Coordinates of C-alpha atoms and ligand atoms in Angstrom, one line a residue:
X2 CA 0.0 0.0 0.0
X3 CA 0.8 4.0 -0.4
X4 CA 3.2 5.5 2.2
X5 CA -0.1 7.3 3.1
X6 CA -1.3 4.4 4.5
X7 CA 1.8 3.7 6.5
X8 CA 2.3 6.9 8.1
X9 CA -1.2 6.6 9.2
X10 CA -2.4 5.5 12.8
X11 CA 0.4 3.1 15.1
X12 CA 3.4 2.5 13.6
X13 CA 4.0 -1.4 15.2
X14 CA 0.8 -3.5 15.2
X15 CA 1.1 -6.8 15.4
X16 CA -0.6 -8.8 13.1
X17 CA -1.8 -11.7 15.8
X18 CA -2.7 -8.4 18.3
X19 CA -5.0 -6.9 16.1
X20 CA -6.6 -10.5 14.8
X21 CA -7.1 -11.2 18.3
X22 CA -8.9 -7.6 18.9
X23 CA -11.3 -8.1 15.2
X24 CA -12.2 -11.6 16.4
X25 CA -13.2 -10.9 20.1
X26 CA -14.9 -7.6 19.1
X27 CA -16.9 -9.7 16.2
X28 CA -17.9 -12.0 18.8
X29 CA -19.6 -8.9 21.3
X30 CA -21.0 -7.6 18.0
X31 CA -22.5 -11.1 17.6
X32 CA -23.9 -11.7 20.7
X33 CA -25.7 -8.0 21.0
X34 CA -26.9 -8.6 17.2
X35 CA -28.3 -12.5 18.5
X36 CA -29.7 -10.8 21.8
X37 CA -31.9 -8.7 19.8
X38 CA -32.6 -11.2 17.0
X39 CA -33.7 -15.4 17.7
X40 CA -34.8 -18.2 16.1
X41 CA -38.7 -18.2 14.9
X42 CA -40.6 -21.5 15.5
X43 CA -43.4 -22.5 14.0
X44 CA -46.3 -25.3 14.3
X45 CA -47.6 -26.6 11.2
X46 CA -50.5 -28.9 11.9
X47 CA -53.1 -30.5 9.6
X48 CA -54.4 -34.1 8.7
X49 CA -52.1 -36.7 6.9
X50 CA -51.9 -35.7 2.6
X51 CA -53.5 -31.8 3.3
X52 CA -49.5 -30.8 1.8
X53 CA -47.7 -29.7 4.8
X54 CA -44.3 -30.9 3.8
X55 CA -44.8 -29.8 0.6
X56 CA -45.8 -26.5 2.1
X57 CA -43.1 -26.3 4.2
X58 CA -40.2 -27.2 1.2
X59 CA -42.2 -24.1 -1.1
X60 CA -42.1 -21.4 1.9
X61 CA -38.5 -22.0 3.2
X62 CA -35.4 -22.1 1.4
X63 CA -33.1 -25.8 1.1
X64 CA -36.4 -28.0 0.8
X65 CA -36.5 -28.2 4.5
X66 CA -38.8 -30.8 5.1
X67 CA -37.2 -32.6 2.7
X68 CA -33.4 -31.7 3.6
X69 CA -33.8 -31.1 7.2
X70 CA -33.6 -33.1 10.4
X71 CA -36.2 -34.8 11.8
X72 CA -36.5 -34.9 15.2
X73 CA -39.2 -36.7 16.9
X74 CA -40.7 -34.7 19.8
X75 CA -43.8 -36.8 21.3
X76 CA -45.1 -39.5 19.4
X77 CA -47.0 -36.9 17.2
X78 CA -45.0 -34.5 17.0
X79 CA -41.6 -33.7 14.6
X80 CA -39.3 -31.1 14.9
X81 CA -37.6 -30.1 11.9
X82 CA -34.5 -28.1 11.6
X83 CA -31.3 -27.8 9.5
X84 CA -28.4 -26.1 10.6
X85 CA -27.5 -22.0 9.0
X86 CA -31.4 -22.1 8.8
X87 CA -32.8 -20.1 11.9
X88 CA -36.5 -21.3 12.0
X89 CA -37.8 -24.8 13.3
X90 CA -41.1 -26.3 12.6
X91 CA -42.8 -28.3 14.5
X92 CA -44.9 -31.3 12.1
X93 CA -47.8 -32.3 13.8
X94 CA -47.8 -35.7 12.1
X95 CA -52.1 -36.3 10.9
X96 CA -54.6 -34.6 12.7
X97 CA -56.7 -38.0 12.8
X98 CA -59.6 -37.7 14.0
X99 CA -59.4 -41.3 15.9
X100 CA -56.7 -40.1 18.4
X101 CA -57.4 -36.2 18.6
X102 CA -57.7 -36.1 21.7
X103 CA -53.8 -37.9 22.4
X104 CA -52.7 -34.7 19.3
X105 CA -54.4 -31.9 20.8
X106 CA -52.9 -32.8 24.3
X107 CA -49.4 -33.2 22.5
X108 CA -49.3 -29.7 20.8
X109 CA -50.9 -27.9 23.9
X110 CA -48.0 -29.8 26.3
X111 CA -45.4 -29.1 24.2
X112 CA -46.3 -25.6 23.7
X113 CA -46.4 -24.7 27.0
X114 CA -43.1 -26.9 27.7
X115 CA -41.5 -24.7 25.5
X116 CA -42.0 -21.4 27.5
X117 CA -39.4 -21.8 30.0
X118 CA -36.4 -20.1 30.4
X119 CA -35.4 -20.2 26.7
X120 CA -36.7 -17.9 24.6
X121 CA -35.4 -19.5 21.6
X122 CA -37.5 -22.4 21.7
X123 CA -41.1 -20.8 21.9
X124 CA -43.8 -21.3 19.2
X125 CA -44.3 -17.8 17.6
X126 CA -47.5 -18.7 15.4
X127 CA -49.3 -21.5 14.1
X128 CA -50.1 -22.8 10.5
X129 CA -53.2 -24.9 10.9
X130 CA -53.8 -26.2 6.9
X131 CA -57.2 -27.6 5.5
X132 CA -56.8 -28.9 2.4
X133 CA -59.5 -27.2 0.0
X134 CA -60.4 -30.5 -1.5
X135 CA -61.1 -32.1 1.7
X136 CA -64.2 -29.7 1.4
X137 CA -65.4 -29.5 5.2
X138 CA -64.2 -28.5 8.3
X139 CA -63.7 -30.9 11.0
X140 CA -64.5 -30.5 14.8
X141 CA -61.3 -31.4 15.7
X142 CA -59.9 -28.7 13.8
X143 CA -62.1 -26.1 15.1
X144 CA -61.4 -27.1 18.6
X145 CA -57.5 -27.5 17.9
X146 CA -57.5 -23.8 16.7
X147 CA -59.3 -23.2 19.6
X148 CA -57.0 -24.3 22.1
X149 CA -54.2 -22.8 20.8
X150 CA -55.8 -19.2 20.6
X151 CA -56.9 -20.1 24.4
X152 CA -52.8 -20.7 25.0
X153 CA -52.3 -17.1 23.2
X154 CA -51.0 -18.9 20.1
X155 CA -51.8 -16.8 16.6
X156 CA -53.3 -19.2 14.7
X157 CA -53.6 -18.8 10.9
X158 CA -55.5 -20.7 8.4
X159 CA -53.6 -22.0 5.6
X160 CA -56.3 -23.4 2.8
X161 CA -54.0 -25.7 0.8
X162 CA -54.1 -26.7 -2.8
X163 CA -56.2 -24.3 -3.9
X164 CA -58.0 -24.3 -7.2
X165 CA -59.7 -20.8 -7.7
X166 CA -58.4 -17.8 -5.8
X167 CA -61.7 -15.4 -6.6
X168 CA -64.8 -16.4 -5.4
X169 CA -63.8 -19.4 -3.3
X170 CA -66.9 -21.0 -1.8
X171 CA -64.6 -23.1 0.6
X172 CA -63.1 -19.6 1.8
X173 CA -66.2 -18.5 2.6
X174 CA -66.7 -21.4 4.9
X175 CA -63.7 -21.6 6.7
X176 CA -64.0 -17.6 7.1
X177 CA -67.1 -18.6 8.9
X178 CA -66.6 -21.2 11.0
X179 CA -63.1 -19.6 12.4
X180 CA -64.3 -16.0 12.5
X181 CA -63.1 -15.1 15.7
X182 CA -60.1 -18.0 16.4
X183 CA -58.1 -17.5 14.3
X184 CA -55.9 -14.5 12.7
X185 CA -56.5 -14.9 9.0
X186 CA -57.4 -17.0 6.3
X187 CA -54.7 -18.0 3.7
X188 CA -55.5 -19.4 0.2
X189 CA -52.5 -21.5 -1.1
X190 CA -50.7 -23.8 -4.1
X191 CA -47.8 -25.0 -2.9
X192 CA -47.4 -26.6 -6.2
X193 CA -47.4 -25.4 -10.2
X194 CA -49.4 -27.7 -12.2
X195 CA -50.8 -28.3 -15.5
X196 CA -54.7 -28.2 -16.5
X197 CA -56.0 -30.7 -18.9
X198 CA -59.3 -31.2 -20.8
X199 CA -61.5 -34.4 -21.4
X200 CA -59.1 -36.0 -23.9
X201 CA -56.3 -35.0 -21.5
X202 CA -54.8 -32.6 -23.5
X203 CA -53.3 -29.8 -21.3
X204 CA -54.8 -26.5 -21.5
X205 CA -53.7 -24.1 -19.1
X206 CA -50.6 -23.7 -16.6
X207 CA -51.6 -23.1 -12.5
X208 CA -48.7 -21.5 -10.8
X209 CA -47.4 -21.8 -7.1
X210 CA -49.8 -19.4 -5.4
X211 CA -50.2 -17.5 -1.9
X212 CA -47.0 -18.1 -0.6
X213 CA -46.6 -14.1 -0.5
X214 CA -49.6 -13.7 0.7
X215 CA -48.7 -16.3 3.7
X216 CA -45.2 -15.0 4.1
X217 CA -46.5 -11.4 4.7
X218 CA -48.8 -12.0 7.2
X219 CA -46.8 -14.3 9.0
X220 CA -44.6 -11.9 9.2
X221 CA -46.8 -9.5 10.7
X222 CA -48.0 -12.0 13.4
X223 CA -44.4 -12.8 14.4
X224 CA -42.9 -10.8 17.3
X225 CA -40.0 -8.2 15.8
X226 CA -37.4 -10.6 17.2
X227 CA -37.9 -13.3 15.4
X228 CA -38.2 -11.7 11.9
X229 CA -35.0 -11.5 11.0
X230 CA -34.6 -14.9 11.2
X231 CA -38.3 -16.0 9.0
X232 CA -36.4 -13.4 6.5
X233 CA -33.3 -15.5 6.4
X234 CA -35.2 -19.0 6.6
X235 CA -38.1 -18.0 3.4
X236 CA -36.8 -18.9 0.1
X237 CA -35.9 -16.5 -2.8
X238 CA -38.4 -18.5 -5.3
X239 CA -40.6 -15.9 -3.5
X240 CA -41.0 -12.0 -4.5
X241 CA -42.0 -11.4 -0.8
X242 CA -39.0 -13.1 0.7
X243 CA -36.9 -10.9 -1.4
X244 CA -38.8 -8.0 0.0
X245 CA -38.5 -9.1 3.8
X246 CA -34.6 -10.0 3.3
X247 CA -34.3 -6.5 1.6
X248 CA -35.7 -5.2 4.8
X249 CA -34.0 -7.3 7.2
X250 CA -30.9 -6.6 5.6
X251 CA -31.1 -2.8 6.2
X252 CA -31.6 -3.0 10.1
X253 CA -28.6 -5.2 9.7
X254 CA -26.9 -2.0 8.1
X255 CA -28.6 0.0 10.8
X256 CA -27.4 -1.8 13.6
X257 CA -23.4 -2.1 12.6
X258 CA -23.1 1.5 11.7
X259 CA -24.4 2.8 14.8
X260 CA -21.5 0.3 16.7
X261 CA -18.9 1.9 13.3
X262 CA -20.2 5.6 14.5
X263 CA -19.3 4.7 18.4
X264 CA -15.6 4.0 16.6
X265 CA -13.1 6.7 18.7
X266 CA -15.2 6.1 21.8
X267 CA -13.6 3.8 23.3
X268 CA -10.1 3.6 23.8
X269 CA -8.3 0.6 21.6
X270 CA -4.4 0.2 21.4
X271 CA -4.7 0.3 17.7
X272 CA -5.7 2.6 14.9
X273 CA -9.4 3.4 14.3
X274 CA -9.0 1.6 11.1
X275 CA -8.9 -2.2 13.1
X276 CA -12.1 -1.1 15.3
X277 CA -14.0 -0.4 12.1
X278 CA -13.1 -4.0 10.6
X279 CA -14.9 -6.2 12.8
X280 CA -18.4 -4.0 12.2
X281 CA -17.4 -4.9 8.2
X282 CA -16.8 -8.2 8.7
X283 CA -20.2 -8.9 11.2
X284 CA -22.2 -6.7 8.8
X285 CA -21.5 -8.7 5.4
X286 CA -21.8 -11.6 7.0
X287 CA -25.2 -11.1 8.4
X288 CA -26.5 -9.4 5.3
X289 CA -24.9 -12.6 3.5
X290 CA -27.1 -15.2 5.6
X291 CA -30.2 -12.8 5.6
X292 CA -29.8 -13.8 2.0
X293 CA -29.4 -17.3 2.8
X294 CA -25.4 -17.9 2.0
X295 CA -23.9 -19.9 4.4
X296 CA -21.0 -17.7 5.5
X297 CA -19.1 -18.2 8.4
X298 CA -16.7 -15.7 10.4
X299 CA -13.6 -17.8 9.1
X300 CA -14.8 -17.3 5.9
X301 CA -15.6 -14.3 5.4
X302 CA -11.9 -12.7 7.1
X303 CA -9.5 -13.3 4.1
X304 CA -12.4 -12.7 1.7
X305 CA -12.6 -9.1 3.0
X306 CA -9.0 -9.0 2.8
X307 CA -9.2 -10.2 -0.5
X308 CA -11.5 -7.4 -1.2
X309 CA -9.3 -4.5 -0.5
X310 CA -6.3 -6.4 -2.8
X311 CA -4.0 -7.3 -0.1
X312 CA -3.3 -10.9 1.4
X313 CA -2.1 -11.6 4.9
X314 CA -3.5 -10.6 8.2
X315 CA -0.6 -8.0 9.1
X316 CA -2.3 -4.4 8.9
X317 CA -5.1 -5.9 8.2
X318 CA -7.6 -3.8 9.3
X319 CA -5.8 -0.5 8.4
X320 CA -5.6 -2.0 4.9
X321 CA -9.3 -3.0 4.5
X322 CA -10.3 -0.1 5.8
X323 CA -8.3 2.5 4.2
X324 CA -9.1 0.4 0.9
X325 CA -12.5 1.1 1.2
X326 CA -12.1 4.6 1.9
X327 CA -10.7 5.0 -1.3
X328 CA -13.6 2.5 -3.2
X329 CA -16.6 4.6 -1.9
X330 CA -16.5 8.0 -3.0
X331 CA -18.0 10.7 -0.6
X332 CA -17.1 8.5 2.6
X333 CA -14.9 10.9 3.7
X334 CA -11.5 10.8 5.1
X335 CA -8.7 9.0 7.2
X336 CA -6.4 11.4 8.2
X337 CA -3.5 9.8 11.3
X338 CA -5.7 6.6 11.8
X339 CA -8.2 8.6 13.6
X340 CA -11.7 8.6 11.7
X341 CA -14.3 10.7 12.8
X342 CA -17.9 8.9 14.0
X343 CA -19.2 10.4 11.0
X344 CA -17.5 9.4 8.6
X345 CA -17.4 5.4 10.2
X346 CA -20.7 5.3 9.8
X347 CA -21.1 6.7 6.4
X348 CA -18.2 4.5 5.4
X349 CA -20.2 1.0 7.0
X350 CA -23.4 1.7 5.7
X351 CA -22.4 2.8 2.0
X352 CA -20.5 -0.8 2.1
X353 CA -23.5 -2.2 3.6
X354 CA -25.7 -0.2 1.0
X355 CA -23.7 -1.6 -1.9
X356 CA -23.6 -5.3 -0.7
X357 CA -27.0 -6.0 -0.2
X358 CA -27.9 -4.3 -3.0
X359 CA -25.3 -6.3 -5.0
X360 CA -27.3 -9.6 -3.7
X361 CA -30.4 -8.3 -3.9
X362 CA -29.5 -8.0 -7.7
X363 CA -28.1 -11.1 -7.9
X364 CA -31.2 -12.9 -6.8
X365 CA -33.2 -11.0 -9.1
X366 CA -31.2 -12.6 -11.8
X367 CA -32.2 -16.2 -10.3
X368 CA -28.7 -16.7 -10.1
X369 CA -26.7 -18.4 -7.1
X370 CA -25.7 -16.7 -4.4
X371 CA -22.0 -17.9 -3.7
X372 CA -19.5 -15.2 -0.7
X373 CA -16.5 -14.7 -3.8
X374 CA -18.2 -13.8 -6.8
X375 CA -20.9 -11.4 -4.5
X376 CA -17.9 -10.0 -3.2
X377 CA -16.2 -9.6 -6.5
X378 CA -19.4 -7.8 -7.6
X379 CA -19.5 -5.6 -5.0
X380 CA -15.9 -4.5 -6.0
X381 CA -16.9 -3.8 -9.5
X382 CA -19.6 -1.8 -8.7
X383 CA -17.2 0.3 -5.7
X384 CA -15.7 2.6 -8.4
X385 CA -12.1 3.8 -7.3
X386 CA -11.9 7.9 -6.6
Ligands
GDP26 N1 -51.6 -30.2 -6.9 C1 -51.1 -30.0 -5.7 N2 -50.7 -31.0 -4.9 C2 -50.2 -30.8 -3.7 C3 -50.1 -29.5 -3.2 N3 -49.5 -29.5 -2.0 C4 -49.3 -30.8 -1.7 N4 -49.7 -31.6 -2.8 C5 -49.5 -33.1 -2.9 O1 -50.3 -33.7 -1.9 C6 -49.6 -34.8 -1.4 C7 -49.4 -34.8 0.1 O2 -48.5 -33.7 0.4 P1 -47.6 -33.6 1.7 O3 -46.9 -32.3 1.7 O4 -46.8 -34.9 1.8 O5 -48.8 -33.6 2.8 P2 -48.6 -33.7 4.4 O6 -48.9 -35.1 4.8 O7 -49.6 -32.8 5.0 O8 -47.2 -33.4 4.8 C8 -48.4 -34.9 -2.2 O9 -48.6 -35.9 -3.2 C9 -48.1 -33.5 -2.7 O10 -47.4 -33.6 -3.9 C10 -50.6 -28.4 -4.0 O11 -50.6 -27.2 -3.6 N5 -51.1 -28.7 -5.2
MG27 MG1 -45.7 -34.4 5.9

């Protein structure tokens, strides 16, 4: 680098020192970020065939019921999870009406099992689906919706394999019959499929349907802390996960460049320039997994390094930073190491800006989302001064 950059900030920092200093001040960042933002659980309940694993693979990115773990939880019940994807559902296995009674007491246990000490285990809201073919409405799943809303659980309606959208007769029903249990009604195809005539020829195309419908209200019913997390878990097939992850990923922006601006604040034996790095690092890796890469902390290090055209950890952090000073015009200055609070957030949040923006594009494009090439974009569009 320019003799700029090595007149600026401490003359001697140790490569390990200031590695040491990024990784323990990403972890703090972490665990504020994770205090304020957990897991989201929901219950998906419904008889045997109504398409809740299919549901379930549509709604969330990886084909989680297909990919995921399965954990039995009672003898009814099925946790599914997969690691990097921060939501867990919990399969009621058949609603059959033979042994309701055993399922309803199942859920309602495990529900309220679930509200001790950790808060990441709760059940947010609850997907009870009624398959529109099955064409009634069974006791038992009036009286399971019932329960739940009596436990303070938000219970929505999910109408599965729909067939007409306007003027559904079987909407109008179930409207009825849960007016006043439930939170809302949700008409949905979980699958595309093909529409043929008498001699089976095909005649028409039904696409996947509802699923932004569901993912938006869901989203409204879940509490604020657990929304970052449905963002991450929803798949991009959908034009309303994009949406939510666009969101989610600026209060990820939000939330590192208030810790950049707070930069000069607190005392550190190095230059600004390695206090602003771990904020870089946390923020493009959360923005990264709102957008459902699987990026880790080791990863993303050298990568960012990488970014800036250096290699090696040594003035590291004065590099990256003082790299991107020069990539994003109008960020201001870094003038002796010291960098004003100003200009540390302006700096974070123009990278942060530029990133998810670079992803969100990417998506758009149906293309894969991989941590070099989105990086390598990013860099492209980061036009030098
Ligand atoms: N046509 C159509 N078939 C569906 C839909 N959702 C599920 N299915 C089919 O219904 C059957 C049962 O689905 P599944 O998800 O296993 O139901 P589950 O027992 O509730 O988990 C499968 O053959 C699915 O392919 C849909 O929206 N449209
Ligand atoms: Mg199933």
């Amino acid at each position: 680098m320019s003799d700029q950059d090595s007149s600026a900030g401490q003359e001697v920092e140790s490569g390990a020192a200031a590695a040491a200093f990024v990784a323990k001040e990403v972890t703090r960042l972490w665990k504020e970020w994770s205090e304020k933002n957990r897991r989201a659980n929901i219950l998906i309940a419904g008889k045997t065939g109504v398409g809740k694993s299919t549901l379930i693979n549509t709604v969330f990115r990886e084909n989680l019921a297909k990919t995921g773990n399965g954990r039995p939880v009672t003898q009814k019940i099925e946790e599914i999870s997969k690691a990097g994807v921060p939501i867990t559902i919990l399969d009621t296995k058949g609603l059959e009406l033979a042994d309701f009674e055993v399922i309803r007491n199942d859920i309602i246990s495990e529900i309220e099992a679930r509200r001790g000490e950790n808060a990441e285990t709760y059940v947010h809201v609850a997907w009870l689906c009624i398959s529109e073919g099955s064409a009634r409405i069974e006791d038992a799943e009036i009286e399971l919706a019932i329960a739940l809303k009596a436990i303070g659980i938000k219970v929505m309606i999910i109408v599965t394999k729909v067939s007409r959208f306007k003027d559904n007769s079987f909407e109008k029903v179930v409207r009825e019959q849960f007016s006043g249990i439930t939170a809302d009604v949700v008409l949905t195809r979980a699958l595309s499929e093909d529409v043929y005539d008498d001699d089976d020829r095909i005649t028409g195309h039904l696409e996947v349907r509802g699923i932004d419908q569901l993912l938006d209200l869901t989203n409204t019913y879940l509490p604020e802390s657990q929304r970052h997390a449905f963002a991450n878990a929803t798949s991009l097939k959908h034009k309303k996960a994009l949406e939510l992850k666009r969101g989610e990923a600026k209060s990820v922006i939000t939330f590192f460049s208030g810790a950049a601006a707070t930069v000069g604040a607190t005392p550190i034996p190095f230059s600004d320039a390695i206090a602003l790095v771990p904020m870089q690092i946390g923020m493009i890796i959360k923005i990264s997994q709102v957008y459902g890469m699987n990026v880790s902390r080791e990863a993303a290090l050298p990568v960012l390094a990488s970014l800036t055209g250096i290699s090696g950890t040594s003035m590291l952090g004065r590099t990256i930073v003082s790299g991107l000073l020069k990539m994003i015009p109008g960020a201001g200055s870094f003038v002796g190491g010291a960098i004003s609070a100003t200009t540390a957030a302006t700096l974070t949040s123009a990278l942060g800006n530029l990133y998810a923006s670079t992803l969100s594009e990417i998506s758009e494009r149906g293309e894969e989302l991989q941590l070099t090439s989105a990086l390598n974009a990013l860099k492209r569009k980061i036009k030098p001064q």
